Coordinates of C-alpha atoms (C1' of nucleotides) in Angstrom, one line a residue:
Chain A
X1 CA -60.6 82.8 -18.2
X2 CA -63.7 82.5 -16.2
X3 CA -64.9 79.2 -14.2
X4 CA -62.3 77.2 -16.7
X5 CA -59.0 76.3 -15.6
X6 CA -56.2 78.6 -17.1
X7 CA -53.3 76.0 -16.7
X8 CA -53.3 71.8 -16.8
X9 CA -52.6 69.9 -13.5
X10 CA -49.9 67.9 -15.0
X11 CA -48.5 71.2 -16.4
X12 CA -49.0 73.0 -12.8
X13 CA -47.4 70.2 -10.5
X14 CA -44.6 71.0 -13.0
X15 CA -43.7 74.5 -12.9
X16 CA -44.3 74.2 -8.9
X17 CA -41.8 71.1 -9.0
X18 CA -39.0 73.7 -10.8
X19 CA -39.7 76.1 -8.8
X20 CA -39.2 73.6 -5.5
X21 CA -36.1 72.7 -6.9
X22 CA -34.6 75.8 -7.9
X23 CA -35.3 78.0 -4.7
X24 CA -35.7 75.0 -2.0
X25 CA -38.7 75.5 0.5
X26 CA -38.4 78.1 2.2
X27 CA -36.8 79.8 -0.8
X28 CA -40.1 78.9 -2.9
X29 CA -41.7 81.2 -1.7
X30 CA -46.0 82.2 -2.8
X31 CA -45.3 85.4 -5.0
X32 CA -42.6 83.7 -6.8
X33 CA -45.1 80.0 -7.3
X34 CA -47.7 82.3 -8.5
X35 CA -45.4 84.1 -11.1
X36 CA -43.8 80.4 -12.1
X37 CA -47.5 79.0 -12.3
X38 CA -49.3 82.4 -14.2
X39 CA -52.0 81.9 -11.5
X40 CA -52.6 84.4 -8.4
X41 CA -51.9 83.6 -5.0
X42 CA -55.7 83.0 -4.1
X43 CA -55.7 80.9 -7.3
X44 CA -52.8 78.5 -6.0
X45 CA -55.0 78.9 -2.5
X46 CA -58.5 77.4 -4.2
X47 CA -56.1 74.4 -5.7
X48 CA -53.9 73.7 -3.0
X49 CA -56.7 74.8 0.7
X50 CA -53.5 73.7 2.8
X51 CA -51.3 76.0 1.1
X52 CA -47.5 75.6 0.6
X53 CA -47.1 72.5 2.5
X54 CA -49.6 71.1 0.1
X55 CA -48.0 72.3 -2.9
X56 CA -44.8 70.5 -2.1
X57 CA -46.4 67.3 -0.6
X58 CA -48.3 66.9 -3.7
X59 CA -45.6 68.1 -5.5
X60 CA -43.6 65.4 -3.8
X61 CA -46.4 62.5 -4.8
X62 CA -46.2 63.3 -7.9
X63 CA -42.3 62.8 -8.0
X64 CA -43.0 59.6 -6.4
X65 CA -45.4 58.8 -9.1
X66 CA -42.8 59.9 -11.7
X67 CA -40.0 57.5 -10.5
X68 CA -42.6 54.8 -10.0
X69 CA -43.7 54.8 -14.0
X70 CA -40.5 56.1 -15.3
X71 CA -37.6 54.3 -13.3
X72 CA -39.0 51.8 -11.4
X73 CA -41.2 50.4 -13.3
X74 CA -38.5 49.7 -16.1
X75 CA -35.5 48.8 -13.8
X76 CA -38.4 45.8 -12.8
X77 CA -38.9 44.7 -16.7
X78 CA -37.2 41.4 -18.1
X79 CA -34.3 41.8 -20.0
X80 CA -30.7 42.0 -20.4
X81 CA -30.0 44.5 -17.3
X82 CA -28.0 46.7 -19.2
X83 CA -30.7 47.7 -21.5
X84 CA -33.0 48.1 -18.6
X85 CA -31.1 50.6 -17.2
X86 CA -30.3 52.7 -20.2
X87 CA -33.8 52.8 -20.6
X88 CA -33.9 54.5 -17.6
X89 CA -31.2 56.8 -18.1
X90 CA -32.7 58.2 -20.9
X91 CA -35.8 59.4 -18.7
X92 CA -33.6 60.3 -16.0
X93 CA -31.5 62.5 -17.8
X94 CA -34.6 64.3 -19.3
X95 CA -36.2 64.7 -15.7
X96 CA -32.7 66.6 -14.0
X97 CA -32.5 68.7 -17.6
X98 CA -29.0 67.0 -18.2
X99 CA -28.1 68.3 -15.0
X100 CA -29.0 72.0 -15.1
X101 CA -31.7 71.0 -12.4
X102 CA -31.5 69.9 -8.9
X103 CA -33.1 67.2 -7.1
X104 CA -36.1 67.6 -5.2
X105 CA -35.1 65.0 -2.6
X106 CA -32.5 67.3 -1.3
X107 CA -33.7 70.5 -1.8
X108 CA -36.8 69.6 0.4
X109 CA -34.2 68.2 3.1
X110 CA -33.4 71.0 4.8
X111 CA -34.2 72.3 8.1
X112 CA -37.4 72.2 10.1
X113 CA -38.1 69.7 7.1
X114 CA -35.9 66.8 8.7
X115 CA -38.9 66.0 10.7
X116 CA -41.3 67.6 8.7
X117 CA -44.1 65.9 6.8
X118 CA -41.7 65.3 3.8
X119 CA -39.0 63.4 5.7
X120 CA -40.8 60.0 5.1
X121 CA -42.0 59.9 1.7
X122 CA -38.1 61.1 0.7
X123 CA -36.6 58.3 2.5
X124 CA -39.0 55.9 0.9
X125 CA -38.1 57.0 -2.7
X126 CA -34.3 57.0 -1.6
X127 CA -34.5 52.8 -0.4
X128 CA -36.9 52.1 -3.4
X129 CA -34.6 53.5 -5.8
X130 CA -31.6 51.6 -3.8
X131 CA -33.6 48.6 -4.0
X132 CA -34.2 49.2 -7.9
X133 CA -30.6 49.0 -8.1
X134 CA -29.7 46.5 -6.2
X135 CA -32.1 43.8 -8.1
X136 CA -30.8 45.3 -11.3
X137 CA -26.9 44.5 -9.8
X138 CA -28.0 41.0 -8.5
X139 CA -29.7 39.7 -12.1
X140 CA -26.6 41.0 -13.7
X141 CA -24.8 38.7 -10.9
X142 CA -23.9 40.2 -7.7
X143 CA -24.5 39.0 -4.0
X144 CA -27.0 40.3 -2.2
X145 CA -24.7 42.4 -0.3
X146 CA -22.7 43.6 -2.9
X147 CA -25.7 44.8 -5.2
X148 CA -26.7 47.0 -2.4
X149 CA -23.8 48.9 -1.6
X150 CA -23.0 49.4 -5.2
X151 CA -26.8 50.5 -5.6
X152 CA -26.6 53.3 -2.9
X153 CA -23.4 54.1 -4.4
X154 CA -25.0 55.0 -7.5
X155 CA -27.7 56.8 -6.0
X156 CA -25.1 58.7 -3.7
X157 CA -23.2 59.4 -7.2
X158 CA -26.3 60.9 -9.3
X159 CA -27.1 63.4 -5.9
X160 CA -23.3 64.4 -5.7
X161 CA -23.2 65.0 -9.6
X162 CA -26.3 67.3 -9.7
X163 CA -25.1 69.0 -6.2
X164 CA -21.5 69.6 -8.5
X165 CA -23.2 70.5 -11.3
X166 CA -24.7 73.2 -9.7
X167 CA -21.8 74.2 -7.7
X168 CA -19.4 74.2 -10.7
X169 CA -22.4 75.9 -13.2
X170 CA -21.9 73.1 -15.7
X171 CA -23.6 69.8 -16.2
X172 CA -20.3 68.2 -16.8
X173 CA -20.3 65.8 -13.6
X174 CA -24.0 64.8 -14.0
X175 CA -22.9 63.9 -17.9
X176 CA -20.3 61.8 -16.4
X177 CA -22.3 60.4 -14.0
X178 CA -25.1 59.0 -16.8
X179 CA -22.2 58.1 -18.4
X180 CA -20.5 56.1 -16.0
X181 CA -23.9 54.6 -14.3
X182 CA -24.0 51.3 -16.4
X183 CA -20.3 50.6 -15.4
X184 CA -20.6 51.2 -11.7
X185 CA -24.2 49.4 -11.0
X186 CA -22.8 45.9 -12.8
Chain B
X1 CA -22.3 91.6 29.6
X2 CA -21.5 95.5 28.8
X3 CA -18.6 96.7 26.5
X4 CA -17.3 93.1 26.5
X5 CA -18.1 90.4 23.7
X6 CA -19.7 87.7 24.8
X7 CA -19.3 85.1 22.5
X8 CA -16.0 84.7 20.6
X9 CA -15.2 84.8 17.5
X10 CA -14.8 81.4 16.3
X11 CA -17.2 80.3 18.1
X12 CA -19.8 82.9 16.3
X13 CA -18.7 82.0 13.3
X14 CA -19.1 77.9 14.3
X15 CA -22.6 78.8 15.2
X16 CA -23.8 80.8 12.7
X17 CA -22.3 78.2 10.0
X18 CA -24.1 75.4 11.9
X19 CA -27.3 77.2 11.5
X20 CA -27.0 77.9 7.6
X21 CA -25.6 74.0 6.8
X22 CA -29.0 72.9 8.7
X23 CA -31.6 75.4 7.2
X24 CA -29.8 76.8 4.3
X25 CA -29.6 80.4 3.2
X26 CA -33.9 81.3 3.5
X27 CA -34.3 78.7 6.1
X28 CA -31.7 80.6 8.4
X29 CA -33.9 83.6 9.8
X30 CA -32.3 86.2 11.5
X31 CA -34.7 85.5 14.9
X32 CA -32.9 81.4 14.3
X33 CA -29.3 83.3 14.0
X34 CA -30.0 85.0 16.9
X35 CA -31.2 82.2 18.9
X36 CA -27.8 80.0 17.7
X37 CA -25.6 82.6 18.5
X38 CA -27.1 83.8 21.8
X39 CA -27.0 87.1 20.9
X40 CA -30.0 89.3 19.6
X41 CA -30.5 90.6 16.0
X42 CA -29.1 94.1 16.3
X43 CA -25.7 92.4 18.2
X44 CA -25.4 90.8 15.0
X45 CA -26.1 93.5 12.9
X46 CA -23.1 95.7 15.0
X47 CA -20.9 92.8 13.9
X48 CA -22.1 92.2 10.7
X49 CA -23.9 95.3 9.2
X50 CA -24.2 93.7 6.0
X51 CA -27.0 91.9 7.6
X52 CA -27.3 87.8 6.7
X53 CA -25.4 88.1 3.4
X54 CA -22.6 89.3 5.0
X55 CA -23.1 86.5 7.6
X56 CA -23.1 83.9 4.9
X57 CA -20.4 85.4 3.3
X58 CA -17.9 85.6 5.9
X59 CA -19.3 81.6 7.3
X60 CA -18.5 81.0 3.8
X61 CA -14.6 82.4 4.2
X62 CA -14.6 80.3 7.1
X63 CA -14.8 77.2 5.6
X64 CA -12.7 78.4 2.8
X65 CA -9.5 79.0 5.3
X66 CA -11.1 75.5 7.3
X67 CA -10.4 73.5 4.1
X68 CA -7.1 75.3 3.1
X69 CA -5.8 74.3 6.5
X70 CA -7.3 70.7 7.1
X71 CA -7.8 69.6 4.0
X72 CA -6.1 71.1 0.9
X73 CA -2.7 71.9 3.7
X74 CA -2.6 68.2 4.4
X75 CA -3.3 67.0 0.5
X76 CA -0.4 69.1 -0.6
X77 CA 2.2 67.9 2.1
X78 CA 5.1 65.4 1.0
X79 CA 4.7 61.6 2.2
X80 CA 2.6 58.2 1.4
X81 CA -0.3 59.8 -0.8
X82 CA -2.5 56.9 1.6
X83 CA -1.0 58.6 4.8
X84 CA -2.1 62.2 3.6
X85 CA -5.9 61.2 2.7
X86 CA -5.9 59.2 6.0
X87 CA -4.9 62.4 7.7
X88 CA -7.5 64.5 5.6
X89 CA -10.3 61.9 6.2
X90 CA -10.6 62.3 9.8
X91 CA -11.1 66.1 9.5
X92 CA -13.6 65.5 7.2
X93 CA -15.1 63.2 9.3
X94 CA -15.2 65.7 12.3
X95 CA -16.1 68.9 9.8
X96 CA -19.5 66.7 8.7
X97 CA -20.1 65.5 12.1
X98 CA -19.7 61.7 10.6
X99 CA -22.5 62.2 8.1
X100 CA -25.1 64.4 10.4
X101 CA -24.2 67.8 9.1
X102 CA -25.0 68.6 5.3
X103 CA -22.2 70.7 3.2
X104 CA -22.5 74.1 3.4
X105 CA -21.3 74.6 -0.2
X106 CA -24.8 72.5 -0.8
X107 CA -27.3 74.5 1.0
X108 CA -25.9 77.6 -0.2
X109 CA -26.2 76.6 -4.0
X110 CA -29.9 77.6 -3.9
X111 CA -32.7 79.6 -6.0
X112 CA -30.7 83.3 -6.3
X113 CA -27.6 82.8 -4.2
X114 CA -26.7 81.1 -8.0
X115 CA -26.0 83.8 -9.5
X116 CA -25.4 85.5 -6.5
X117 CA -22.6 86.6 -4.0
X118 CA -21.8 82.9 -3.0
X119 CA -21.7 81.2 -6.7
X120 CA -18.1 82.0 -7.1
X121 CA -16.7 81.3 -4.0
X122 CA -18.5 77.6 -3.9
X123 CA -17.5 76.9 -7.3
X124 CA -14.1 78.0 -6.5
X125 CA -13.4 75.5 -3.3
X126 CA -15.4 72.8 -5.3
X127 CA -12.1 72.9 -8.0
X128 CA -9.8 73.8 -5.3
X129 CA -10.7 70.6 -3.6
X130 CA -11.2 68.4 -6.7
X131 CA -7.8 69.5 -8.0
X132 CA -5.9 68.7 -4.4
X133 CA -7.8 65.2 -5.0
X134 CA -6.3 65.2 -8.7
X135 CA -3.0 65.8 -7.8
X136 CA -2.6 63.3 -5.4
X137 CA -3.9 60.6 -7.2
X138 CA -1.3 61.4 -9.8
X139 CA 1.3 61.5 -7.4
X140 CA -0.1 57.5 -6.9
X141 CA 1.0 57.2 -10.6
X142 CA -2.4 58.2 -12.2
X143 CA -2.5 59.8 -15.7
X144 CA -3.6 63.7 -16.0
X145 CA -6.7 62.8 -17.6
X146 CA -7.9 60.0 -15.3
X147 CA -6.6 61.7 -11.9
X148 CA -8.8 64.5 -12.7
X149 CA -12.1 62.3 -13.6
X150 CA -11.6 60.3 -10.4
X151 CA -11.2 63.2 -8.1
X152 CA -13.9 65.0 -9.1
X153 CA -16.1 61.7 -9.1
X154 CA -14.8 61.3 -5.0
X155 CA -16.3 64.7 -4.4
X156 CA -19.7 63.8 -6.1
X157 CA -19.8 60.5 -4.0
X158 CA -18.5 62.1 -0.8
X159 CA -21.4 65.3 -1.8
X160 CA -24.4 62.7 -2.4
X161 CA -23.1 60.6 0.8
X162 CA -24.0 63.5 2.6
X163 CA -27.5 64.8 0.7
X164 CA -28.3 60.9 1.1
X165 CA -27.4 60.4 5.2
X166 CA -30.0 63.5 5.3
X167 CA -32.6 61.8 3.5
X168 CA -32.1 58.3 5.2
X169 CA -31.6 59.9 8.7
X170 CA -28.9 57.8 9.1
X171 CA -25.0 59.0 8.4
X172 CA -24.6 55.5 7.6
X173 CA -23.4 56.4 3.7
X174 CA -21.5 59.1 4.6
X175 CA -19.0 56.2 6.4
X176 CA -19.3 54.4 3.7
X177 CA -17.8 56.9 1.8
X178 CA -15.3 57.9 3.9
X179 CA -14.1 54.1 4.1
X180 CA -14.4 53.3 0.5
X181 CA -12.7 57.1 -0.1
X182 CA -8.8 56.1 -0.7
X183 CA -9.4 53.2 -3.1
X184 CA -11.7 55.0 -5.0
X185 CA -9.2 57.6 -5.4
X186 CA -6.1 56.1 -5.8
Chain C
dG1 C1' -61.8 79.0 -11.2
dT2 C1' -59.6 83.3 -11.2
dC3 C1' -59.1 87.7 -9.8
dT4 C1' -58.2 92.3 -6.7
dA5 C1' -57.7 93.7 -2.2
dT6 C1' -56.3 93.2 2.4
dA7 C1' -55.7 91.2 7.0
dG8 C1' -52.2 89.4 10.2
dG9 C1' -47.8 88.1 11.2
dA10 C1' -43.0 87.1 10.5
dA11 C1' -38.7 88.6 8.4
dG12 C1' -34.8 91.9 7.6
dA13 C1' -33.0 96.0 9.3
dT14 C1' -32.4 100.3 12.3
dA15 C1' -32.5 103.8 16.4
dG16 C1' -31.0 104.8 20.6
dA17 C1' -30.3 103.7 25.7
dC18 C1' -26.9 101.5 28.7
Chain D
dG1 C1' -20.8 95.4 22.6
dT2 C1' -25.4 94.2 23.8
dC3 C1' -29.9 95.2 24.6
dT4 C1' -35.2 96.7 24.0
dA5 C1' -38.2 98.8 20.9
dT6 C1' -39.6 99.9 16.5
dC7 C1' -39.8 100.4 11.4
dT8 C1' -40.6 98.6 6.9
dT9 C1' -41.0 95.1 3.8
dC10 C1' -42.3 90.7 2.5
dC11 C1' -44.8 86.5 3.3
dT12 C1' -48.7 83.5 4.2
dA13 C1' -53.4 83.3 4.1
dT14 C1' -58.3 85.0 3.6
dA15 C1' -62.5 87.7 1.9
dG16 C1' -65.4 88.6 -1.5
dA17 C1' -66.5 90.1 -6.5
dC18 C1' -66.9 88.3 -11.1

DNA sequence: GTCTATAGGAAGATAGAC
DNA sequence: GTCTATCTTCCTATAGAC
């Protein structure tokens, strides 16, 4: 205890992150990110001087980050497109917890949030994970026009399978979905 | 006013559905309901005592007898299995407000309401609906098996369509869906 | 950097007049 | 059946000790 920090950044940004995506904003609320972080609320105050809105924008950056180093980046790599995307899979599977966890990018959607101070940085990781896809579909061969609406397709796929999974209380449809990814980007 | 109600039913119920499908369960406030309905918080708790479960819970019947009537009604009727998804569509077209209204069975999935009063209801119109889907793409000469795994992957795409339109602010993949909806299906 | 304690306000819910 | 007024609880945020 003391003047040393009692929990990592990295490990912080990712208890808030689960706790964002299980309860939503509003749902989120400071008792229960103090409990989910083992810090007090004027702990998660000193940290985060803007308070909850902080939390989830930075909480939001460092999704951004996550999909930049872990998705992205990959889907951009040389190689037979097929491999590049199972590469990605992989981390993509890990990051929803094979489906028992939702997506951030909807559950900060809601509401006042629409044009809240979230509504950009959302919409740009939507079209740059669209656009991933899309120049994944196009090296494997498709037109320019094709690779995109396939691309959101996929994207549109993965959110409807974590919203099932949820709904339905099993991961079932998000296993599909990994499963089926592959076939319906090329 | 006086003795006499001064909204009606349906229309209370239309409202107050609204409300929860744009903030979700903890976004919806009671001061919100009250403003969307035009009535004040205690008229709402003489008609719904149980307070804003009971609100969510009798929305939520709602749109259980909504898609029995104009969705899974329609499905189950004899004819050109094209013809009845045609006929469906548009409803679901109207119910979503072509792509600017999210599901409701989405934003109540949240934090507690999991395991709580709603989790059984959802996850029962989620099978309800994948299962109408199942059967009519069998009745398009589609195996068991295969009926079932395409069905449930329309819902998924017609689910993240919507989570999607939010995030891009535009309902353009919500139309997409609904136009690519038959051929994935059948 | 973390804590206890608390201020200030919004949220859920109720009482009672009309 | 609807309203104004109020109660209690919870939430966000801050103050100040260690």
């Amino acid at each position: 205890m003391g003047r040393t920090a009692s929990i990592q950044d990295d490990e912080l940004m990712t208890r808030l992150g689960t706790a964002f995506r299980d309860f939503g904003y509003q749902g989120a609320t400071l008792s229960l990110l103090a409990e989910a972080t083992g810090l007090q609320k004027a702990s998660l105050y000193h940290r985060f001087p803007g308070g909850k809105e902080q939390m989830a924008r930075e909480v939001l950056e460092a999704a951004q980050s996550w999909l930049e180093d872990h998705v992205l980046g990959p889907l951009r790599s040389s190689g037979d497109p097929a491999a590049r995307l199972a590469a990605m899979t992989n981390k993509v599977d890990e990051f929803y917890a094979g489906g028992r966890q939702a997506c951030l990018l909807n559950m900060l959607s809601s509401g006042r949030n629409i044009d809240g101070p979230f509504a950009a940085a959302i919409k740009g990781m939507f079209q740059a994970w669209i656009s991933a896809f899309a120049a994944v579909a196009m090296d494997a061969g498709a037109d320019k026009k094709a690779a995109r609406i396939r691309a959101q397709r996929v994207i549109a796929l993965m959110q409807g399978s974590l919203v099932l999974s949820r709904g339905l209380g099993t991961p079932q449809p998000f296993r599909d979905f990994l499963k089926s990814a592959p076939a319906e980007l090329l």
